[in-house]
């Protein structure tokens, strides 16, 4: 099994580990993993995928959207399972996506209920006026998330502004502008954000601007709260799908995209205390 992971950070690492553990539990040493990391470069994803194709991998795990897009372009024969991909229709350019990709692609989605993330922001910051939406413009699933959250927040009476950066090079200046102009910042499940949380925290914390995050890893590093899934559990679900494909129990072309079984309201105790954010009792503290 070839594993192409876009970049190294807690969420994607956990998904890969869950995937490998689930397969090893069922199939033992009969499966070998070739795990490769593209260090955040979509062109490197393509190179990795082409290597898997030429080596004749039996299955490919595409961890994150850019990996999935590279795999879809690289082979129409080898089964491809995506994980940590938010919306497959957006990622693969499928209009009127009905939940099943078809062909040689299926997988799992890390999409948390975006309207509930907006409700969480409203619950914690009812008096805020301006919300900054911070995301990487090179990630189509990030655009999908901030568009959806913007609609939900505007219905709740907030004024929302996009703060898009193209890569890590312009992140600092964009975050600085967002912190100056926003009462609260929302950051979706975005791989470039997840890889650069220290930069975000070093700007937002001194500016006293709280960040609501799309997932736990980002929240742990620079956010006050999140409605998050377990990426390890998501990886396990993907691994179970892989076992069914490898054993011939299931046909990937008929397998619908699977979603995380549960979501947890979580908060970052350190940053909440530093920013004076009071959190309701139904939130779980993220372990240090």
PDB file of C-alpha atoms in Angstrom:
ATOM      1  CA  UNK A   1       0.000   0.000   0.000  1.00  0.00           C
ATOM      2  CA  UNK A   2       1.368   3.381  -1.030  1.00  0.00           C
ATOM      3  CA  UNK A   3       0.632   6.243   1.358  1.00  0.00           C
ATOM      4  CA  UNK A   4       0.938   9.792   0.057  1.00  0.00           C
ATOM      5  CA  UNK A   5       0.560  12.306   2.913  1.00  0.00           C
ATOM      6  CA  UNK A   6       0.550  15.956   1.895  1.00  0.00           C
ATOM      7  CA  UNK A   7       2.361  17.387   4.906  1.00  0.00           C
ATOM      8  CA  UNK A   8       3.363  16.464   8.438  1.00  0.00           C
ATOM      9  CA  UNK A   9       1.059  17.719  11.187  1.00  0.00           C
ATOM     10  CA  UNK A  10      -0.919  16.131  14.038  1.00  0.00           C
ATOM     11  CA  UNK A  11      -4.223  15.571  12.202  1.00  0.00           C
ATOM     12  CA  UNK A  12      -2.776  13.929   9.077  1.00  0.00           C
ATOM     13  CA  UNK A  13      -0.244  11.924  11.104  1.00  0.00           C
ATOM     14  CA  UNK A  14      -3.078  10.550  13.249  1.00  0.00           C
ATOM     15  CA  UNK A  15      -5.117   9.598  10.163  1.00  0.00           C
ATOM     16  CA  UNK A  16      -2.178   7.698   8.665  1.00  0.00           C
ATOM     17  CA  UNK A  17      -1.532   5.854  11.940  1.00  0.00           C
ATOM     18  CA  UNK A  18      -5.191   4.879  12.333  1.00  0.00           C
ATOM     19  CA  UNK A  19      -5.235   3.605   8.746  1.00  0.00           C
ATOM     20  CA  UNK A  20      -2.124   1.462   9.217  1.00  0.00           C
ATOM     21  CA  UNK A  21      -3.265   0.120  12.606  1.00  0.00           C
ATOM     22  CA  UNK A  22      -6.683  -0.949  11.287  1.00  0.00           C
ATOM     23  CA  UNK A  23      -5.162  -2.838   8.348  1.00  0.00           C
ATOM     24  CA  UNK A  24      -2.403  -4.457  10.411  1.00  0.00           C
ATOM     25  CA  UNK A  25      -4.958  -5.639  12.976  1.00  0.00           C
ATOM     26  CA  UNK A  26      -6.882  -7.509  10.259  1.00  0.00           C
ATOM     27  CA  UNK A  27      -4.146  -8.522   7.821  1.00  0.00           C
ATOM     28  CA  UNK A  28      -0.963  -8.638   9.907  1.00  0.00           C
ATOM     29  CA  UNK A  29       2.388  -8.721   8.141  1.00  0.00           C
ATOM     30  CA  UNK A  30       0.866  -9.604   4.761  1.00  0.00           C
ATOM     31  CA  UNK A  31       0.582  -5.873   3.994  1.00  0.00           C
ATOM     32  CA  UNK A  32       3.587  -3.579   3.531  1.00  0.00           C
ATOM     33  CA  UNK A  33       3.268   0.209   3.693  1.00  0.00           C
ATOM     34  CA  UNK A  34       5.311   2.662   1.638  1.00  0.00           C
ATOM     35  CA  UNK A  35       4.680   5.891   3.535  1.00  0.00           C
ATOM     36  CA  UNK A  36       5.837   9.100   1.831  1.00  0.00           C
ATOM     37  CA  UNK A  37       5.382  12.769   2.751  1.00  0.00           C
ATOM     38  CA  UNK A  38       5.146  15.534   0.148  1.00  0.00           C
ATOM     39  CA  UNK A  39       6.223  18.289   2.586  1.00  0.00           C
ATOM     40  CA  UNK A  40       3.282  20.431   1.540  1.00  0.00           C
ATOM     41  CA  UNK A  41       4.096  20.443  -2.184  1.00  0.00           C
ATOM     42  CA  UNK A  42       1.366  19.275  -4.570  1.00  0.00           C
ATOM     43  CA  UNK A  43       3.934  18.645  -7.328  1.00  0.00           C
ATOM     44  CA  UNK A  44       5.748  16.257  -4.989  1.00  0.00           C
ATOM     45  CA  UNK A  45       2.417  14.458  -4.443  1.00  0.00           C
ATOM     46  CA  UNK A  46       2.313  13.765  -8.181  1.00  0.00           C
ATOM     47  CA  UNK A  47       5.872  12.426  -8.137  1.00  0.00           C
ATOM     48  CA  UNK A  48       5.070  10.134  -5.188  1.00  0.00           C
ATOM     49  CA  UNK A  49       1.886   8.843  -6.840  1.00  0.00           C
ATOM     50  CA  UNK A  50       3.686   8.168 -10.122  1.00  0.00           C
ATOM     51  CA  UNK A  51       6.199   6.101  -8.152  1.00  0.00           C
ATOM     52  CA  UNK A  52       3.425   4.038  -6.579  1.00  0.00           C
ATOM     53  CA  UNK A  53       1.847   3.464 -10.008  1.00  0.00           C
ATOM     54  CA  UNK A  54       5.111   2.351 -11.604  1.00  0.00           C
ATOM     55  CA  UNK A  55       5.797  -0.006  -8.667  1.00  0.00           C
ATOM     56  CA  UNK A  56       2.330  -1.533  -9.029  1.00  0.00           C
ATOM     57  CA  UNK A  57       0.885  -0.691  -5.611  1.00  0.00           C
ATOM     58  CA  UNK A  58      -2.245  -2.673  -4.725  1.00  0.00           C
ATOM     59  CA  UNK A  59      -3.915   0.345  -3.108  1.00  0.00           C
ATOM     60  CA  UNK A  60      -3.106   4.017  -2.533  1.00  0.00           C
ATOM     61  CA  UNK A  61      -4.004   6.089   0.534  1.00  0.00           C
ATOM     62  CA  UNK A  62      -4.237   9.759  -0.428  1.00  0.00           C
ATOM     63  CA  UNK A  63      -4.031  11.721   2.820  1.00  0.00           C
ATOM     64  CA  UNK A  64      -5.394  15.272   2.226  1.00  0.00           C
ATOM     65  CA  UNK A  65      -6.926  16.918  -0.828  1.00  0.00           C
ATOM     66  CA  UNK A  66      -3.790  17.589  -2.894  1.00  0.00           C
ATOM     67  CA  UNK A  67      -2.763  13.943  -2.483  1.00  0.00           C
ATOM     68  CA  UNK A  68      -6.200  12.809  -3.657  1.00  0.00           C
ATOM     69  CA  UNK A  69      -6.104  15.092  -6.686  1.00  0.00           C
ATOM     70  CA  UNK A  70      -2.648  13.801  -7.639  1.00  0.00           C
ATOM     71  CA  UNK A  71      -3.757  10.185  -7.209  1.00  0.00           C
ATOM     72  CA  UNK A  72      -6.903  10.713  -9.290  1.00  0.00           C
ATOM     73  CA  UNK A  73      -4.772  12.200 -12.073  1.00  0.00           C
ATOM     74  CA  UNK A  74      -2.149   9.462 -11.735  1.00  0.00           C
ATOM     75  CA  UNK A  75      -4.196   6.281 -12.070  1.00  0.00           C
ATOM     76  CA  UNK A  76      -7.680   5.114 -12.988  1.00  0.00           C
ATOM     77  CA  UNK A  77      -6.878   1.473 -12.176  1.00  0.00           C
ATOM     78  CA  UNK A  78      -5.334   1.226  -8.703  1.00  0.00           C
ATOM     79  CA  UNK A  79      -7.904   1.648  -5.883  1.00  0.00           C
ATOM     80  CA  UNK A  80      -7.521   5.053  -4.194  1.00  0.00           C
ATOM     81  CA  UNK A  81      -8.841   5.842  -0.727  1.00  0.00           C
ATOM     82  CA  UNK A  82      -8.778   9.440   0.414  1.00  0.00           C
ATOM     83  CA  UNK A  83      -8.735  10.559   4.024  1.00  0.00           C
ATOM     84  CA  UNK A  84      -8.733  13.983   5.693  1.00  0.00           C
ATOM     85  CA  UNK A  85     -10.474  15.301   2.573  1.00  0.00           C
ATOM     86  CA  UNK A  86     -13.334  17.652   3.406  1.00  0.00           C
ATOM     87  CA  UNK A  87     -15.597  17.527   0.353  1.00  0.00           C
ATOM     88  CA  UNK A  88     -14.923  15.064  -2.482  1.00  0.00           C
ATOM     89  CA  UNK A  89     -17.174  16.837  -4.969  1.00  0.00           C
ATOM     90  CA  UNK A  90     -15.170  20.043  -4.531  1.00  0.00           C
ATOM     91  CA  UNK A  91     -11.813  18.272  -4.476  1.00  0.00           C
ATOM     92  CA  UNK A  92     -12.469  16.277  -7.652  1.00  0.00           C
ATOM     93  CA  UNK A  93     -14.611  18.804  -9.515  1.00  0.00           C
ATOM     94  CA  UNK A  94     -17.767  16.657  -9.473  1.00  0.00           C
ATOM     95  CA  UNK A  95     -20.982  18.616  -9.984  1.00  0.00           C
ATOM     96  CA  UNK A  96     -24.043  17.486  -7.993  1.00  0.00           C
ATOM     97  CA  UNK A  97     -21.916  15.051  -5.967  1.00  0.00           C
ATOM     98  CA  UNK A  98     -24.185  12.365  -4.476  1.00  0.00           C
ATOM     99  CA  UNK A  99     -21.782  10.816  -1.952  1.00  0.00           C
ATOM    100  CA  UNK A 100     -20.215   8.114  -4.152  1.00  0.00           C
ATOM    101  CA  UNK A 101     -17.283   9.012  -6.427  1.00  0.00           C
ATOM    102  CA  UNK A 102     -17.386   5.797  -8.473  1.00  0.00           C
ATOM    103  CA  UNK A 103     -14.526   4.409 -10.533  1.00  0.00           C
ATOM    104  CA  UNK A 104     -11.429   3.635  -8.461  1.00  0.00           C
ATOM    105  CA  UNK A 105     -11.936   6.256  -5.713  1.00  0.00           C
ATOM    106  CA  UNK A 106     -13.613   6.342  -2.315  1.00  0.00           C
ATOM    107  CA  UNK A 107     -12.533   7.293   1.208  1.00  0.00           C
ATOM    108  CA  UNK A 108     -13.417   9.272   4.314  1.00  0.00           C
ATOM    109  CA  UNK A 109     -14.234  12.932   4.934  1.00  0.00           C
ATOM    110  CA  UNK A 110     -13.099  15.068   7.866  1.00  0.00           C
ATOM    111  CA  UNK A 111     -16.013  17.457   7.472  1.00  0.00           C
ATOM    112  CA  UNK A 112     -17.441  18.576  10.811  1.00  0.00           C
ATOM    113  CA  UNK A 113     -20.866  20.272  10.823  1.00  0.00           C
ATOM    114  CA  UNK A 114     -19.925  23.785   9.713  1.00  0.00           C
ATOM    115  CA  UNK A 115     -23.177  25.356  10.889  1.00  0.00           C
ATOM    116  CA  UNK A 116     -22.450  23.954  14.355  1.00  0.00           C
ATOM    117  CA  UNK A 117     -18.966  25.502  14.256  1.00  0.00           C
ATOM    118  CA  UNK A 118     -20.643  28.834  13.490  1.00  0.00           C
ATOM    119  CA  UNK A 119     -23.055  28.246  16.398  1.00  0.00           C
ATOM    120  CA  UNK A 120     -20.052  27.570  18.644  1.00  0.00           C
ATOM    121  CA  UNK A 121     -18.495  30.908  17.709  1.00  0.00           C
ATOM    122  CA  UNK A 122     -21.824  32.583  18.487  1.00  0.00           C
ATOM    123  CA  UNK A 123     -22.111  30.750  21.802  1.00  0.00           C
ATOM    124  CA  UNK A 124     -18.664  31.890  22.955  1.00  0.00           C
ATOM    125  CA  UNK A 125     -18.615  35.368  21.379  1.00  0.00           C
ATOM    126  CA  UNK A 126     -22.203  36.655  21.131  1.00  0.00           C
ATOM    127  CA  UNK A 127     -21.093  40.304  21.338  1.00  0.00           C
ATOM    128  CA  UNK A 128     -18.456  40.102  18.589  1.00  0.00           C
ATOM    129  CA  UNK A 129     -19.188  42.005  15.371  1.00  0.00           C
ATOM    130  CA  UNK A 130     -16.444  41.244  12.837  1.00  0.00           C
ATOM    131  CA  UNK A 131     -15.251  37.704  12.067  1.00  0.00           C
ATOM    132  CA  UNK A 132     -12.132  37.128   9.978  1.00  0.00           C
ATOM    133  CA  UNK A 133     -12.094  33.970   7.838  1.00  0.00           C
ATOM    134  CA  UNK A 134      -8.470  32.857   7.579  1.00  0.00           C
ATOM    135  CA  UNK A 135      -7.581  30.214   4.972  1.00  0.00           C
ATOM    136  CA  UNK A 136      -5.210  29.170   2.194  1.00  0.00           C
ATOM    137  CA  UNK A 137      -6.575  30.087  -1.240  1.00  0.00           C
ATOM    138  CA  UNK A 138      -4.690  27.144  -2.792  1.00  0.00           C
ATOM    139  CA  UNK A 139      -6.867  24.642  -0.902  1.00  0.00           C
ATOM    140  CA  UNK A 140     -10.316  24.292  -2.533  1.00  0.00           C
ATOM    141  CA  UNK A 141     -11.817  22.551   0.487  1.00  0.00           C
ATOM    142  CA  UNK A 142     -10.809  25.489   2.693  1.00  0.00           C
ATOM    143  CA  UNK A 143     -12.701  27.831   0.366  1.00  0.00           C
ATOM    144  CA  UNK A 144     -15.742  25.545   0.637  1.00  0.00           C
ATOM    145  CA  UNK A 145     -15.587  25.622   4.440  1.00  0.00           C
ATOM    146  CA  UNK A 146     -15.211  29.389   4.865  1.00  0.00           C
ATOM    147  CA  UNK A 147     -17.981  30.033   2.318  1.00  0.00           C
ATOM    148  CA  UNK A 148     -20.339  27.767   4.268  1.00  0.00           C
ATOM    149  CA  UNK A 149     -19.380  29.209   7.670  1.00  0.00           C
ATOM    150  CA  UNK A 150     -19.711  32.754   6.315  1.00  0.00           C
ATOM    151  CA  UNK A 151     -23.319  32.075   5.282  1.00  0.00           C
ATOM    152  CA  UNK A 152     -24.122  30.654   8.721  1.00  0.00           C
ATOM    153  CA  UNK A 153     -22.423  33.504  10.595  1.00  0.00           C
ATOM    154  CA  UNK A 154     -24.089  36.210   8.513  1.00  0.00           C
ATOM    155  CA  UNK A 155     -27.473  34.686   9.413  1.00  0.00           C
ATOM    156  CA  UNK A 156     -26.424  35.084  13.051  1.00  0.00           C
ATOM    157  CA  UNK A 157     -25.717  38.786  12.470  1.00  0.00           C
ATOM    158  CA  UNK A 158     -21.930  38.850  12.086  1.00  0.00           C
ATOM    159  CA  UNK A 159     -19.960  40.767   9.483  1.00  0.00           C
ATOM    160  CA  UNK A 160     -17.480  38.394   7.842  1.00  0.00           C
ATOM    161  CA  UNK A 161     -14.342  39.178   5.864  1.00  0.00           C
ATOM    162  CA  UNK A 162     -12.108  36.776   3.922  1.00  0.00           C
ATOM    163  CA  UNK A 163      -8.389  36.751   4.732  1.00  0.00           C
ATOM    164  CA  UNK A 164      -6.842  34.441   2.156  1.00  0.00           C
ATOM    165  CA  UNK A 165      -3.138  33.717   1.837  1.00  0.00           C
ATOM    166  CA  UNK A 166      -1.541  31.842  -1.059  1.00  0.00           C
ATOM    167  CA  UNK A 167       1.126  29.983   0.954  1.00  0.00           C
ATOM    168  CA  UNK A 168       3.130  30.250   4.164  1.00  0.00           C
ATOM    169  CA  UNK A 169       5.190  33.162   2.780  1.00  0.00           C
ATOM    170  CA  UNK A 170       2.348  35.690   2.963  1.00  0.00           C
ATOM    171  CA  UNK A 171       0.634  34.151   5.992  1.00  0.00           C
ATOM    172  CA  UNK A 172       2.178  36.490   8.562  1.00  0.00           C
ATOM    173  CA  UNK A 173       1.086  39.688   6.839  1.00  0.00           C
ATOM    174  CA  UNK A 174      -2.432  38.347   6.195  1.00  0.00           C
ATOM    175  CA  UNK A 175      -2.858  37.209   9.811  1.00  0.00           C
ATOM    176  CA  UNK A 176      -1.650  40.592  11.063  1.00  0.00           C
ATOM    177  CA  UNK A 177      -4.289  42.349   8.968  1.00  0.00           C
ATOM    178  CA  UNK A 178      -6.965  39.891  10.090  1.00  0.00           C
ATOM    179  CA  UNK A 179      -6.062  40.367  13.761  1.00  0.00           C
ATOM    180  CA  UNK A 180      -6.194  44.147  13.409  1.00  0.00           C
ATOM    181  CA  UNK A 181      -9.622  44.123  11.750  1.00  0.00           C
ATOM    182  CA  UNK A 182     -11.434  41.196  13.469  1.00  0.00           C
ATOM    183  CA  UNK A 183     -13.012  40.514  16.859  1.00  0.00           C
ATOM    184  CA  UNK A 184     -12.737  36.762  16.280  1.00  0.00           C
ATOM    185  CA  UNK A 185     -10.944  34.676  13.630  1.00  0.00           C
ATOM    186  CA  UNK A 186     -12.255  31.411  12.167  1.00  0.00           C
ATOM    187  CA  UNK A 187      -9.714  28.978  10.665  1.00  0.00           C
ATOM    188  CA  UNK A 188     -11.073  25.845   8.905  1.00  0.00           C
ATOM    189  CA  UNK A 189      -9.399  22.443   8.561  1.00  0.00           C
ATOM    190  CA  UNK A 190      -6.613  23.819   6.379  1.00  0.00           C
ATOM    191  CA  UNK A 191      -3.252  22.093   5.953  1.00  0.00           C
ATOM    192  CA  UNK A 192      -1.235  25.295   5.570  1.00  0.00           C
ATOM    193  CA  UNK A 193      -2.835  26.767   8.688  1.00  0.00           C
ATOM    194  CA  UNK A 194      -2.159  23.506  10.551  1.00  0.00           C
ATOM    195  CA  UNK A 195       1.504  23.610   9.544  1.00  0.00           C
ATOM    196  CA  UNK A 196       1.976  27.239  10.644  1.00  0.00           C
ATOM    197  CA  UNK A 197       0.012  27.556  13.883  1.00  0.00           C
ATOM    198  CA  UNK A 198       2.934  29.094  15.766  1.00  0.00           C
ATOM    199  CA  UNK A 199       2.955  32.095  13.416  1.00  0.00           C
ATOM    200  CA  UNK A 200      -0.786  32.559  13.914  1.00  0.00           C
ATOM    201  CA  UNK A 201      -0.594  32.279  17.698  1.00  0.00           C
ATOM    202  CA  UNK A 202       2.341  34.692  17.912  1.00  0.00           C
ATOM    203  CA  UNK A 203       0.218  37.341  16.188  1.00  0.00           C
ATOM    204  CA  UNK A 204      -3.296  36.656  17.517  1.00  0.00           C
ATOM    205  CA  UNK A 205      -2.487  36.084  21.189  1.00  0.00           C
ATOM    206  CA  UNK A 206      -0.724  39.451  21.790  1.00  0.00           C
ATOM    207  CA  UNK A 207      -3.512  41.138  19.794  1.00  0.00           C
ATOM    208  CA  UNK A 208      -6.079  39.445  22.111  1.00  0.00           C
ATOM    209  CA  UNK A 209      -7.982  38.036  19.120  1.00  0.00           C
ATOM    210  CA  UNK A 210      -9.375  34.504  19.738  1.00  0.00           C
ATOM    211  CA  UNK A 211      -9.326  31.843  17.007  1.00  0.00           C
ATOM    212  CA  UNK A 212     -12.107  29.273  16.496  1.00  0.00           C
ATOM    213  CA  UNK A 213     -10.512  26.299  14.741  1.00  0.00           C
ATOM    214  CA  UNK A 214     -11.855  23.671  12.378  1.00  0.00           C
ATOM    215  CA  UNK A 215     -10.009  20.814  14.065  1.00  0.00           C
ATOM    216  CA  UNK A 216      -8.226  19.801  17.251  1.00  0.00           C
ATOM    217  CA  UNK A 217      -4.602  20.122  16.107  1.00  0.00           C
ATOM    218  CA  UNK A 218      -5.046  23.753  15.066  1.00  0.00           C
ATOM    219  CA  UNK A 219      -7.023  24.502  18.234  1.00  0.00           C
ATOM    220  CA  UNK A 220      -4.364  22.967  20.467  1.00  0.00           C
ATOM    221  CA  UNK A 221      -1.722  25.277  19.010  1.00  0.00           C
ATOM    222  CA  UNK A 222      -3.496  28.579  18.344  1.00  0.00           C
ATOM    223  CA  UNK A 223      -7.246  28.280  18.972  1.00  0.00           C
ATOM    224  CA  UNK A 224      -9.642  28.668  21.889  1.00  0.00           C
ATOM    225  CA  UNK A 225     -12.272  26.125  20.801  1.00  0.00           C
ATOM    226  CA  UNK A 226     -13.248  23.657  18.085  1.00  0.00           C
ATOM    227  CA  UNK A 227     -15.902  21.156  17.115  1.00  0.00           C
ATOM    228  CA  UNK A 228     -13.561  18.382  16.104  1.00  0.00           C
ATOM    229  CA  UNK A 229     -13.376  14.793  14.976  1.00  0.00           C
ATOM    230  CA  UNK A 230     -10.762  12.207  15.883  1.00  0.00           C
ATOM    231  CA  UNK A 231      -8.414  11.923  12.904  1.00  0.00           C
ATOM    232  CA  UNK A 232      -7.106   8.622  14.270  1.00  0.00           C
ATOM    233  CA  UNK A 233     -10.649   7.211  14.211  1.00  0.00           C
ATOM    234  CA  UNK A 234     -11.074   8.591  10.685  1.00  0.00           C
ATOM    235  CA  UNK A 235      -7.931   6.733   9.638  1.00  0.00           C
ATOM    236  CA  UNK A 236      -9.234   3.544  11.248  1.00  0.00           C
ATOM    237  CA  UNK A 237     -12.472   3.847   9.262  1.00  0.00           C
ATOM    238  CA  UNK A 238     -10.412   4.280   6.069  1.00  0.00           C
ATOM    239  CA  UNK A 239      -8.293   1.259   6.955  1.00  0.00           C
ATOM    240  CA  UNK A 240     -11.408  -0.867   7.398  1.00  0.00           C
ATOM    241  CA  UNK A 241     -12.522   0.206   3.916  1.00  0.00           C
ATOM    242  CA  UNK A 242      -9.093  -0.802   2.559  1.00  0.00           C
ATOM    243  CA  UNK A 243      -9.364  -4.286   4.091  1.00  0.00           C
ATOM    244  CA  UNK A 244     -12.729  -4.822   2.350  1.00  0.00           C
ATOM    245  CA  UNK A 245     -11.202  -3.768  -0.992  1.00  0.00           C
ATOM    246  CA  UNK A 246      -8.019  -5.839  -0.629  1.00  0.00           C
ATOM    247  CA  UNK A 247      -9.944  -8.981   0.400  1.00  0.00           C
ATOM    248  CA  UNK A 248     -12.483  -8.578  -2.400  1.00  0.00           C
ATOM    249  CA  UNK A 249     -15.333  -8.091   0.060  1.00  0.00           C
ATOM    250  CA  UNK A 250     -16.306  -4.741  -1.477  1.00  0.00           C
ATOM    251  CA  UNK A 251     -16.117  -2.969  -4.846  1.00  0.00           C
ATOM    252  CA  UNK A 252     -14.588   0.489  -4.414  1.00  0.00           C
ATOM    253  CA  UNK A 253     -16.728   1.924  -7.227  1.00  0.00           C
ATOM    254  CA  UNK A 254     -19.818   1.277  -5.102  1.00  0.00           C
ATOM    255  CA  UNK A 255     -18.429   2.478  -1.741  1.00  0.00           C
ATOM    256  CA  UNK A 256     -19.848   5.830  -0.594  1.00  0.00           C
ATOM    257  CA  UNK A 257     -17.678   8.365   1.210  1.00  0.00           C
ATOM    258  CA  UNK A 258     -17.752   7.761   4.966  1.00  0.00           C
ATOM    259  CA  UNK A 259     -17.842  10.447   7.644  1.00  0.00           C
ATOM    260  CA  UNK A 260     -16.586  10.705  11.208  1.00  0.00           C
ATOM    261  CA  UNK A 261     -18.963   8.984  13.662  1.00  0.00           C
ATOM    262  CA  UNK A 262     -18.889  11.712  16.302  1.00  0.00           C
ATOM    263  CA  UNK A 263     -17.874  15.296  17.010  1.00  0.00           C
ATOM    264  CA  UNK A 264     -16.626  16.798  20.248  1.00  0.00           C
ATOM    265  CA  UNK A 265     -16.783  20.375  21.534  1.00  0.00           C
ATOM    266  CA  UNK A 266     -13.250  21.048  22.738  1.00  0.00           C
ATOM    267  CA  UNK A 267     -11.419  24.019  24.213  1.00  0.00           C
ATOM    268  CA  UNK A 268      -7.816  25.050  24.792  1.00  0.00           C
ATOM    269  CA  UNK A 269      -7.537  25.799  28.558  1.00  0.00           C
ATOM    270  CA  UNK A 270      -4.294  27.782  28.244  1.00  0.00           C
ATOM    271  CA  UNK A 271      -5.497  30.176  25.547  1.00  0.00           C
ATOM    272  CA  UNK A 272      -9.000  30.506  27.004  1.00  0.00           C
ATOM    273  CA  UNK A 273      -7.475  31.578  30.308  1.00  0.00           C
ATOM    274  CA  UNK A 274      -5.048  33.966  28.626  1.00  0.00           C
ATOM    275  CA  UNK A 275      -7.853  35.604  26.639  1.00  0.00           C
ATOM    276  CA  UNK A 276     -10.493  35.486  29.385  1.00  0.00           C
ATOM    277  CA  UNK A 277     -12.826  33.214  27.422  1.00  0.00           C
ATOM    278  CA  UNK A 278     -15.484  31.518  29.573  1.00  0.00           C
ATOM    279  CA  UNK A 279     -16.381  28.060  28.257  1.00  0.00           C
ATOM    280  CA  UNK A 280     -19.653  26.187  28.982  1.00  0.00           C
ATOM    281  CA  UNK A 281     -19.586  22.886  30.882  1.00  0.00           C
ATOM    282  CA  UNK A 282     -20.257  20.723  27.813  1.00  0.00           C
ATOM    283  CA  UNK A 283     -16.802  21.458  26.348  1.00  0.00           C
ATOM    284  CA  UNK A 284     -13.903  19.031  26.823  1.00  0.00           C
ATOM    285  CA  UNK A 285     -10.423  20.342  27.554  1.00  0.00           C
ATOM    286  CA  UNK A 286      -7.766  19.432  24.979  1.00  0.00           C
ATOM    287  CA  UNK A 287      -4.934  17.608  26.718  1.00  0.00           C
ATOM    288  CA  UNK A 288      -1.658  19.491  26.846  1.00  0.00           C
TER     289      UNK A 288
END
